[in-house]
Amino acid sequence: MASDVRAGSQQAALRSFGALAGVSLCLVLSLATWFSATAVLPQLRVEWGLSASVAAWLTISVQVGFVLGALASALTGLSDRVAPNCLMAVSAVGAAASNAALLLAQDAMLAIPCRILTGVFLAGVYPPALKLLSTWFRQGRGLALGTAIGALTLGSALPHLIDASLDLHWRDAIRATTISTLAGAAIAMACLRNGPHPFPTTAFRARDLRMVLSNRPFRLATGGYLGHMWELYAMWAWLLILVRMRLDVAVGGSQAAALLTFAIIAAGAPACVLSGYLADRLGRPAVTIGAMAISGGCAALVGFTFDGPLCLFVAVGLVWGGSVIADSAQFSAMVTEHGDPRFVGTALTIQLGLGFALTGLSIWLLPLAAEWLGSWRWVPLLLVPGPAMGIIAIARLRAMAAEPHGVTANQNA
């Protein structure tokens, strides 16, 4: 009898980790379209004669699209009504088609709508993936979601690796990321299913949005996430320019800059797994506060490394790349644990949509600040307030959890 129970638990664990591997691979492949245009932006600026502001909009437009897609999903309750794997597969096909449409563009006026559509469809890939994964993991959810965000990190960094290793023309890089996303769609449809702990499927009602937003733990977790997101995507979006500036001082070379940019962003993948492991043991607030303190410190320090040896810049960059994304999954895990289980998909979509709306502002402001300052060197200082505010929000959530009644799933305030 005991051996049967043991065998059953081992099979359940294998199925859970198989689902984790499938979701992670799907995210690595599908999210390659997110920064596909950003990775080849130096080529596009030359070929299309783009100004700095128009080039910024090529990156911001994906964020805008994601927000629009998240808003549409939240208003219709789509994430709580459609099977996550089906929503992911259809959305990934849409993202691939929108990405491929760049090949028809001759200037930014046609490219920007394509990037907006890419973001709209990616809003149907990322949040449902987190929800699906949560149905497989009640225990170890932080580690599981951390691994998934690590996969997202690799997917976001992938275009830089393609650009660095293959030295492709920008059209070839777009083709490669399109094929990658189609492969992700195939995996979602063929291999992914809900786990043994599914969230209930609900019909959408407008008052459900109010219930989600009135939940104080959700608001505090989302406040921490907003501080985190102020820093994250602006850092990812403009890191290549910062690295190119530093390497031009030392060694130069566009391929070297692309490779180092990939390495810094990709450092977040193992950091996400480690932080997920620690969060399940030390608590999510402690890990998120620690990660934001480290990443905010790196943002404050990186400008000072321009006067030192290159290895110092690389070291701070790698720590920054690891810490800036390490806590990301834990904000989503807080929502799945403290929110009403009937509206987990909608709550995740709202949280992510608000976060990505804020990233559009920080991505837009940084090149303006660089122009005003005359250099990118000190621009990362503008990112420091984000993690600082995020720490305050999560500290309040931790204090709330320590109160006599703790945090409840339906606590409104």
GROMACS .gro file of C-alpha atoms in nm:
model
  413
    1MET     CA    1   0.000   0.000   0.000
    2ALA     CA    2   0.276   0.240   0.100
    3SER     CA    3   0.466   0.157  -0.220
    4ASP     CA    4   0.154   0.235  -0.428
    5VAL     CA    5   0.117   0.572  -0.258
    6ARG     CA    6   0.485   0.644  -0.314
    7ALA     CA    7   0.461   0.545  -0.682
    8GLY     CA    8   0.152   0.760  -0.726
    9SER     CA    9   0.320   1.064  -0.571
   10GLN     CA   10   0.626   1.012  -0.790
   11GLN     CA   11   0.409   0.996  -1.102
   12ALA     CA   12   0.225   1.313  -0.995
   13ALA     CA   13   0.558   1.490  -0.941
   14LEU     CA   14   0.682   1.379  -1.282
   15ARG     CA   15   0.364   1.509  -1.448
   16SER     CA   16   0.397   1.840  -1.263
   17PHE     CA   17   0.757   1.890  -1.368
   18GLY     CA   18   0.669   1.782  -1.721
   19ALA     CA   19   0.409   2.060  -1.728
   20LEU     CA   20   0.669   2.302  -1.591
   21ALA     CA   21   0.912   2.205  -1.866
   22GLY     CA   22   0.642   2.242  -2.131
   23VAL     CA   23   0.526   2.585  -2.011
   24SER     CA   24   0.886   2.705  -1.979
   25LEU     CA   25   0.979   2.593  -2.330
   26CYS     CA   26   0.662   2.750  -2.469
   27LEU     CA   27   0.750   3.083  -2.303
   28VAL     CA   28   1.113   3.076  -2.420
   29LEU     CA   29   1.000   3.026  -2.778
   30SER     CA   30   0.691   3.250  -2.780
   31LEU     CA   31   0.837   3.552  -2.599
   32ALA     CA   32   1.118   3.582  -2.856
   33THR     CA   33   0.892   3.821  -3.047
   34TRP     CA   34   0.880   4.070  -2.757
   35PHE     CA   35   1.219   4.226  -2.820
   36SER     CA   36   1.267   4.109  -3.178
   37ALA     CA   37   1.257   4.465  -3.313
   38THR     CA   38   1.453   4.610  -3.020
   39ALA     CA   39   1.743   4.371  -3.080
   40VAL     CA   40   1.778   4.489  -3.440
   41LEU     CA   41   1.699   4.853  -3.365
   42PRO     CA   42   2.052   4.974  -3.459
   43GLN     CA   43   2.000   4.832  -3.810
   44LEU     CA   44   1.649   4.976  -3.837
   45ARG     CA   45   1.764   5.321  -3.731
   46VAL     CA   46   2.020   5.323  -4.011
   47GLU     CA   47   1.796   5.170  -4.281
   48TRP     CA   48   1.484   5.371  -4.198
   49GLY     CA   49   1.655   5.686  -4.069
   50LEU     CA   50   1.470   5.673  -3.735
   51SER     CA   51   1.494   5.949  -3.476
   52ALA     CA   52   1.551   5.856  -3.111
   53SER     CA   53   1.185   5.918  -3.022
   54VAL     CA   54   1.049   5.707  -3.308
   55ALA     CA   55   1.295   5.429  -3.222
   56ALA     CA   56   1.166   5.440  -2.864
   57TRP     CA   57   0.811   5.393  -2.990
   58LEU     CA   58   0.910   5.073  -3.167
   59THR     CA   59   0.981   4.932  -2.821
   60ILE     CA   60   0.702   5.108  -2.632
   61SER     CA   61   0.440   4.993  -2.884
   62VAL     CA   62   0.472   4.631  -2.767
   63GLN     CA   63   0.403   4.743  -2.410
   64VAL     CA   64   0.104   4.946  -2.531
   65GLY     CA   65  -0.029   4.645  -2.717
   66PHE     CA   66   0.016   4.421  -2.414
   67VAL     CA   67  -0.183   4.666  -2.202
   68LEU     CA   68  -0.462   4.678  -2.461
   69GLY     CA   69  -0.468   4.299  -2.479
   70ALA     CA   70  -0.468   4.267  -2.100
   71LEU     CA   71  -0.748   4.524  -2.072
   72ALA     CA   72  -0.959   4.339  -2.328
   73SER     CA   73  -0.897   4.010  -2.150
   74ALA     CA   74  -0.986   4.159  -1.810
   75LEU     CA   75  -1.304   4.328  -1.937
   76THR     CA   76  -1.428   4.006  -2.096
   77GLY     CA   77  -1.296   3.765  -1.831
   78LEU     CA   78  -1.130   3.575  -2.114
   79SER     CA   79  -0.854   3.430  -1.893
   80ASP     CA   80  -1.117   3.272  -1.666
   81ARG     CA   81  -1.341   3.140  -1.944
   82VAL     CA   82  -1.105   2.984  -2.201
   83ALA     CA   83  -0.870   2.691  -2.143
   84PRO     CA   84  -0.523   2.841  -2.086
   85ASN     CA   85  -0.342   2.619  -2.338
   86CYS     CA   86  -0.590   2.707  -2.615
   87LEU     CA   87  -0.567   3.078  -2.538
   88MET     CA   88  -0.187   3.056  -2.536
   89ALA     CA   89  -0.170   2.868  -2.866
   90VAL     CA   90  -0.405   3.099  -3.056
   91SER     CA   91  -0.236   3.408  -2.911
   92ALA     CA   92   0.113   3.282  -2.997
   93VAL     CA   93   0.005   3.229  -3.359
   94GLY     CA   94  -0.128   3.585  -3.363
   95ALA     CA   95   0.199   3.717  -3.217
   96ALA     CA   96   0.398   3.528  -3.480
   97ALA     CA   97   0.183   3.668  -3.762
   98SER     CA   98   0.215   4.023  -3.628
   99ASN     CA   99   0.589   3.982  -3.595
  100ALA     CA  100   0.617   3.846  -3.951
  101ALA     CA  101   0.420   4.147  -4.078
  102LEU     CA  102   0.729   4.357  -3.998
  103LEU     CA  103   0.884   4.205  -4.309
  104LEU     CA  104   0.633   4.401  -4.517
  105ALA     CA  105   0.705   4.731  -4.343
  106GLN     CA  106   0.916   4.994  -4.514
  107ASP     CA  107   0.918   5.245  -4.229
  108ALA     CA  108   0.815   5.292  -3.866
  109MET     CA  109   0.464   5.408  -3.953
  110LEU     CA  110   0.382   5.055  -4.067
  111ALA     CA  111   0.606   4.880  -3.815
  112ILE     CA  112   0.456   5.038  -3.502
  113PRO     CA  113   0.103   4.897  -3.559
  114CYS     CA  114   0.261   4.554  -3.613
  115ARG     CA  115   0.441   4.584  -3.280
  116ILE     CA  116   0.121   4.693  -3.105
  117LEU     CA  117  -0.056   4.383  -3.237
  118THR     CA  118   0.235   4.168  -3.121
  119GLY     CA  119   0.187   4.302  -2.769
  120VAL     CA  120  -0.190   4.247  -2.783
  121PHE     CA  121  -0.140   3.880  -2.865
  122LEU     CA  122   0.138   3.828  -2.612
  123ALA     CA  123  -0.113   3.931  -2.343
  124GLY     CA  124  -0.284   3.602  -2.427
  125VAL     CA  125   0.035   3.400  -2.376
  126TYR     CA  126   0.204   3.522  -2.059
  127PRO     CA  127  -0.078   3.555  -1.798
  128PRO     CA  128  -0.254   3.228  -1.896
  129ALA     CA  129   0.082   3.047  -1.871
  130LEU     CA  130   0.116   3.155  -1.508
  131LYS     CA  131  -0.241   3.052  -1.432
  132LEU     CA  132  -0.197   2.712  -1.601
  133LEU     CA  133   0.123   2.645  -1.410
  134SER     CA  134  -0.047   2.731  -1.081
  135THR     CA  135  -0.294   2.446  -1.140
  136TRP     CA  136  -0.003   2.202  -1.124
  137PHE     CA  137   0.167   2.340  -0.813
  138ARG     CA  138   0.013   2.413  -0.476
  139GLN     CA  139   0.336   2.346  -0.295
  140GLY     CA  140   0.649   2.482  -0.457
  141ARG     CA  141   0.446   2.736  -0.654
  142GLY     CA  142   0.711   3.005  -0.607
  143LEU     CA  143   0.980   2.783  -0.758
  144ALA     CA  144   0.752   2.681  -1.045
  145LEU     CA  145   0.651   3.036  -1.135
  146GLY     CA  146   1.010   3.151  -1.087
  147THR     CA  147   1.122   2.891  -1.340
  148ALA     CA  148   0.854   3.011  -1.583
  149ILE     CA  149   0.967   3.373  -1.548
  150GLY     CA  150   1.323   3.254  -1.600
  151ALA     CA  151   1.202   3.106  -1.928
  152LEU     CA  152   1.037   3.436  -2.016
  153THR     CA  153   1.369   3.606  -1.944
  154LEU     CA  154   1.554   3.376  -2.182
  155GLY     CA  155   1.287   3.432  -2.445
  156SER     CA  156   1.325   3.809  -2.407
  157ALA     CA  157   1.703   3.782  -2.435
  158LEU     CA  158   1.695   3.538  -2.729
  159PRO     CA  159   1.683   3.803  -3.007
  160HIS     CA  160   2.009   3.952  -2.877
  161LEU     CA  161   2.176   3.610  -2.889
  162ILE     CA  162   2.048   3.552  -3.243
  163ASP     CA  163   2.180   3.893  -3.347
  164ALA     CA  164   2.517   3.835  -3.178
  165SER     CA  165   2.586   3.478  -3.287
  166LEU     CA  166   2.451   3.481  -3.642
  167ASP     CA  167   2.512   3.846  -3.737
  168LEU     CA  168   2.188   3.836  -3.936
  169HIS     CA  169   2.022   4.103  -4.141
  170TRP     CA  170   1.726   4.232  -3.941
  171ARG     CA  171   1.476   4.058  -4.170
  172ASP     CA  172   1.640   3.720  -4.103
  173ALA     CA  173   1.625   3.786  -3.728
  174ILE     CA  174   1.252   3.862  -3.758
  175ARG     CA  175   1.199   3.538  -3.952
  176ALA     CA  176   1.388   3.340  -3.686
  177THR     CA  177   1.182   3.484  -3.397
  178THR     CA  178   0.859   3.425  -3.591
  179ILE     CA  179   0.942   3.057  -3.638
  180SER     CA  180   1.031   3.036  -3.270
  181THR     CA  181   0.691   3.172  -3.166
  182LEU     CA  182   0.504   2.933  -3.396
  183ALA     CA  183   0.691   2.646  -3.232
  184GLY     CA  184   0.576   2.778  -2.894
  185ALA     CA  185   0.215   2.777  -3.017
  186ALA     CA  186   0.248   2.415  -3.127
  187ILE     CA  187   0.380   2.312  -2.785
  188ALA     CA  188   0.096   2.495  -2.607
  189MET     CA  189  -0.171   2.318  -2.810
  190ALA     CA  190  -0.015   1.971  -2.823
  191CYS     CA  191   0.149   1.934  -2.482
  192LEU     CA  192  -0.007   2.166  -2.222
  193ARG     CA  193  -0.315   2.093  -2.011
  194ASN     CA  194  -0.463   2.211  -1.681
  195GLY     CA  195  -0.325   2.039  -1.374
  196PRO     CA  196  -0.504   1.855  -1.092
  197HIS     CA  197  -0.585   2.179  -0.906
  198PRO     CA  198  -0.772   2.387  -1.166
  199PHE     CA  199  -0.929   2.720  -1.085
  200PRO     CA  200  -1.306   2.736  -1.137
  201THR     CA  201  -1.436   2.856  -1.473
  202THR     CA  202  -1.666   3.155  -1.430
  203ALA     CA  203  -1.898   3.362  -1.645
  204PHE     CA  204  -1.780   3.721  -1.662
  205ARG     CA  205  -1.962   3.991  -1.463
  206ALA     CA  206  -1.857   4.354  -1.452
  207ARG     CA  207  -1.870   4.363  -1.073
  208ASP     CA  208  -1.599   4.095  -1.062
  209LEU     CA  209  -1.345   4.361  -1.160
  210ARG     CA  210  -1.448   4.568  -0.861
  211MET     CA  211  -1.410   4.267  -0.633
  212VAL     CA  212  -1.057   4.206  -0.761
  213LEU     CA  213  -0.955   4.570  -0.725
  214SER     CA  214  -1.106   4.605  -0.377
  215ASN     CA  215  -0.890   4.323  -0.240
  216ARG     CA  216  -0.621   4.494  -0.031
  217PRO     CA  217  -0.357   4.216  -0.053
  218PHE     CA  218  -0.400   4.230  -0.432
  219ARG     CA  219  -0.349   4.607  -0.429
  220LEU     CA  220  -0.035   4.584  -0.215
  221ALA     CA  221   0.113   4.299  -0.421
  222THR     CA  222   0.035   4.497  -0.736
  223GLY     CA  223   0.192   4.810  -0.584
  224GLY     CA  224   0.513   4.614  -0.535
  225TYR     CA  225   0.487   4.483  -0.889
  226LEU     CA  226   0.448   4.835  -1.029
  227GLY     CA  227   0.769   4.944  -0.858
  228HIS     CA  228   0.945   4.637  -0.997
  229MET     CA  229   0.812   4.701  -1.349
  230TRP     CA  230   0.916   5.068  -1.350
  231GLU     CA  231   1.273   4.940  -1.354
  232LEU     CA  232   1.260   4.606  -1.536
  233TYR     CA  233   1.151   4.670  -1.894
  234ALA     CA  234   1.318   5.009  -1.924
  235MET     CA  235   1.642   4.839  -1.822
  236TRP     CA  236   1.588   4.556  -2.072
  237ALA     CA  237   1.480   4.790  -2.351
  238TRP     CA  238   1.777   5.030  -2.333
  239LEU     CA  239   2.048   4.801  -2.198
  240LEU     CA  240   2.197   4.745  -2.544
  241ILE     CA  241   2.257   5.119  -2.585
  242LEU     CA  242   2.420   5.142  -2.241
  243VAL     CA  243   2.641   4.841  -2.315
  244ARG     CA  244   2.738   4.972  -2.659
  245MET     CA  245   2.836   5.302  -2.503
  246ARG     CA  246   3.056   5.131  -2.244
  247LEU     CA  247   3.217   4.890  -2.492
  248ASP     CA  248   3.287   5.167  -2.740
  249VAL     CA  249   3.501   5.322  -2.469
  250ALA     CA  250   3.683   4.996  -2.407
  251VAL     CA  251   3.677   4.760  -2.704
  252GLY     CA  252   3.392   4.846  -2.942
  253GLY     CA  253   3.210   4.597  -3.161
  254SER     CA  254   2.836   4.557  -3.210
  255GLN     CA  255   2.845   4.176  -3.180
  256ALA     CA  256   3.027   4.199  -2.848
  257ALA     CA  257   2.764   4.444  -2.724
  258ALA     CA  258   2.478   4.218  -2.833
  259LEU     CA  259   2.639   3.917  -2.667
  260LEU     CA  260   2.701   4.100  -2.340
  261THR     CA  261   2.345   4.234  -2.346
  262PHE     CA  262   2.217   3.879  -2.387
  263ALA     CA  263   2.436   3.759  -2.099
  264ILE     CA  264   2.316   4.033  -1.862
  265ILE     CA  265   1.948   3.977  -1.938
  266ALA     CA  266   1.985   3.597  -1.938
  267ALA     CA  267   2.146   3.612  -1.591
  268GLY     CA  268   1.792   3.661  -1.470
  269ALA     CA  269   1.691   3.307  -1.565
  270PRO     CA  270   1.886   3.120  -1.294
  271ALA     CA  271   1.814   3.406  -1.053
  272CYS     CA  272   1.440   3.351  -1.100
  273VAL     CA  273   1.473   2.981  -1.020
  274LEU     CA  274   1.685   3.053  -0.711
  275SER     CA  275   1.450   3.324  -0.584
  276GLY     CA  276   1.152   3.093  -0.635
  277TYR     CA  277   1.322   2.826  -0.427
  278LEU     CA  278   1.403   3.078  -0.153
  279ALA     CA  279   1.055   3.235  -0.162
  280ASP     CA  280   0.891   2.900  -0.086
  281ARG     CA  281   1.114   2.872   0.222
  282LEU     CA  282   1.179   3.226   0.345
  283GLY     CA  283   0.857   3.388   0.231
  284ARG     CA  284   0.774   3.590  -0.079
  285PRO     CA  285   0.792   3.935   0.086
  286ALA     CA  286   1.146   3.879   0.210
  287VAL     CA  287   1.269   3.765  -0.131
  288THR     CA  288   1.097   4.042  -0.327
  289ILE     CA  289   1.223   4.311  -0.090
  290GLY     CA  290   1.578   4.172  -0.111
  291ALA     CA  291   1.574   4.150  -0.491
  292MET     CA  292   1.442   4.505  -0.531
  293ALA     CA  293   1.704   4.638  -0.289
  294ILE     CA  294   1.983   4.475  -0.491
  295SER     CA  295   1.851   4.579  -0.833
  296GLY     CA  296   1.787   4.935  -0.717
  297GLY     CA  297   2.141   4.947  -0.579
  298CYS     CA  298   2.284   4.829  -0.911
  299ALA     CA  299   2.083   5.091  -1.102
  300ALA     CA  300   2.231   5.354  -0.871
  301LEU     CA  301   2.587   5.222  -0.906
  302VAL     CA  302   2.620   5.123  -1.272
  303GLY     CA  303   2.698   5.477  -1.391
  304PHE     CA  304   2.999   5.492  -1.162
  305THR     CA  305   3.151   5.180  -1.321
  306PHE     CA  306   3.222   5.368  -1.646
  307ASP     CA  307   3.541   5.506  -1.489
  308GLY     CA  308   3.663   5.166  -1.372
  309PRO     CA  309   3.778   4.849  -1.545
  310LEU     CA  310   3.539   4.679  -1.785
  311CYS     CA  311   3.512   4.377  -1.555
  312LEU     CA  312   3.352   4.599  -1.289
  313PHE     CA  313   3.083   4.714  -1.533
  314VAL     CA  314   3.022   4.352  -1.639
  315ALA     CA  315   2.999   4.234  -1.276
  316VAL     CA  316   2.748   4.503  -1.176
  317GLY     CA  317   2.556   4.441  -1.499
  318LEU     CA  318   2.527   4.066  -1.434
  319VAL     CA  319   2.410   4.122  -1.076
  320TRP     CA  320   2.164   4.382  -1.201
  321GLY     CA  321   2.039   4.150  -1.475
  322GLY     CA  322   1.984   3.874  -1.220
  323SER     CA  323   1.817   4.079  -0.948
  324VAL     CA  324   1.597   4.297  -1.169
  325ILE     CA  325   1.379   4.001  -1.272
  326ALA     CA  326   1.440   3.758  -0.984
  327ASP     CA  327   1.134   3.867  -0.786
  328SER     CA  328   0.889   3.897  -1.076
  329ALA     CA  329   0.715   3.561  -1.035
  330GLN     CA  330   0.656   3.615  -0.665
  331PHE     CA  331   0.418   3.906  -0.723
  332SER     CA  332   0.205   3.676  -0.939
  333ALA     CA  333   0.231   3.398  -0.680
  334MET     CA  334   0.099   3.638  -0.415
  335VAL     CA  335  -0.206   3.706  -0.631
  336THR     CA  336  -0.279   3.336  -0.686
  337GLU     CA  337  -0.248   3.270  -0.312
  338HIS     CA  338  -0.429   3.572  -0.165
  339GLY     CA  339  -0.689   3.647  -0.433
  340ASP     CA  340  -1.034   3.500  -0.488
  341PRO     CA  341  -0.971   3.170  -0.675
  342ARG     CA  342  -1.270   3.237  -0.904
  343PHE     CA  343  -1.096   3.540  -1.054
  344VAL     CA  344  -0.730   3.442  -1.054
  345GLY     CA  345  -0.696   3.475  -1.432
  346THR     CA  346  -0.855   3.819  -1.432
  347ALA     CA  347  -0.650   3.932  -1.130
  348LEU     CA  348  -0.324   3.822  -1.292
  349THR     CA  349  -0.419   3.995  -1.616
  350ILE     CA  350  -0.505   4.320  -1.434
  351GLN     CA  351  -0.179   4.311  -1.240
  352LEU     CA  352   0.028   4.246  -1.549
  353GLY     CA  353  -0.165   4.501  -1.755
  354LEU     CA  354  -0.110   4.778  -1.499
  355GLY     CA  355   0.258   4.688  -1.475
  356PHE     CA  356   0.313   4.696  -1.849
  357ALA     CA  357   0.122   5.024  -1.878
  358LEU     CA  358   0.378   5.176  -1.641
  359THR     CA  359   0.669   5.032  -1.839
  360GLY     CA  360   0.562   5.235  -2.141
  361LEU     CA  361   0.618   5.553  -1.940
  362SER     CA  362   0.962   5.457  -1.808
  363ILE     CA  363   1.077   5.331  -2.150
  364TRP     CA  364   0.965   5.662  -2.306
  365LEU     CA  365   1.129   5.880  -2.040
  366LEU     CA  366   1.477   5.727  -2.045
  367PRO     CA  367   1.589   5.839  -2.394
  368LEU     CA  368   1.449   6.187  -2.320
  369ALA     CA  369   1.659   6.196  -2.005
  370ALA     CA  370   1.964   6.076  -2.200
  371GLU     CA  371   1.914   6.356  -2.450
  372TRP     CA  372   1.878   6.612  -2.172
  373LEU     CA  373   2.185   6.479  -1.986
  374GLY     CA  374   2.385   6.436  -2.305
  375SER     CA  375   2.477   6.078  -2.211
  376TRP     CA  376   2.319   5.748  -2.107
  377ARG     CA  377   2.567   5.703  -1.824
  378TRP     CA  378   2.351   5.844  -1.543
  379VAL     CA  379   2.010   5.759  -1.685
  380PRO     CA  380   1.971   5.437  -1.475
  381LEU     CA  381   1.942   5.658  -1.166
  382LEU     CA  382   1.589   5.740  -1.282
  383LEU     CA  383   1.494   5.375  -1.228
  384VAL     CA  384   1.584   5.369  -0.859
  385PRO     CA  385   1.252   5.511  -0.727
  386GLY     CA  386   1.066   5.209  -0.870
  387PRO     CA  387   1.218   4.940  -0.650
  388ALA     CA  388   1.217   5.182  -0.355
  389MET     CA  389   0.839   5.225  -0.380
  390GLY     CA  390   0.798   4.852  -0.441
  391ILE     CA  391   0.981   4.773  -0.118
  392ILE     CA  392   0.741   4.998   0.076
  393ALA     CA  393   0.433   4.825  -0.071
  394ILE     CA  394   0.557   4.472   0.001
  395ALA     CA  395   0.671   4.569   0.350
  396ARG     CA  396   0.312   4.679   0.417
  397LEU     CA  397   0.182   4.348   0.283
  398ARG     CA  398   0.422   4.160   0.510
  399ALA     CA  399   0.308   4.367   0.810
  400MET     CA  400  -0.053   4.296   0.719
  401ALA     CA  401   0.016   3.922   0.705
  402ALA     CA  402   0.171   3.943   1.052
  403GLU     CA  403  -0.149   4.085   1.202
  404PRO     CA  404  -0.363   3.851   1.419
  405HIS     CA  405  -0.602   3.758   1.135
  406GLY     CA  406  -0.331   3.758   0.867
  407VAL     CA  407  -0.420   3.790   0.499
  408THR     CA  408  -0.739   3.636   0.368
  409ALA     CA  409  -0.835   3.574   0.008
  410ASN     CA  410  -1.140   3.797   0.023
  411GLN     CA  411  -1.005   4.078   0.241
  412ASN     CA  412  -1.134   4.410   0.115
  413ALA     CA  413  -1.043   4.755   0.231
   0.00000   0.00000   0.00000
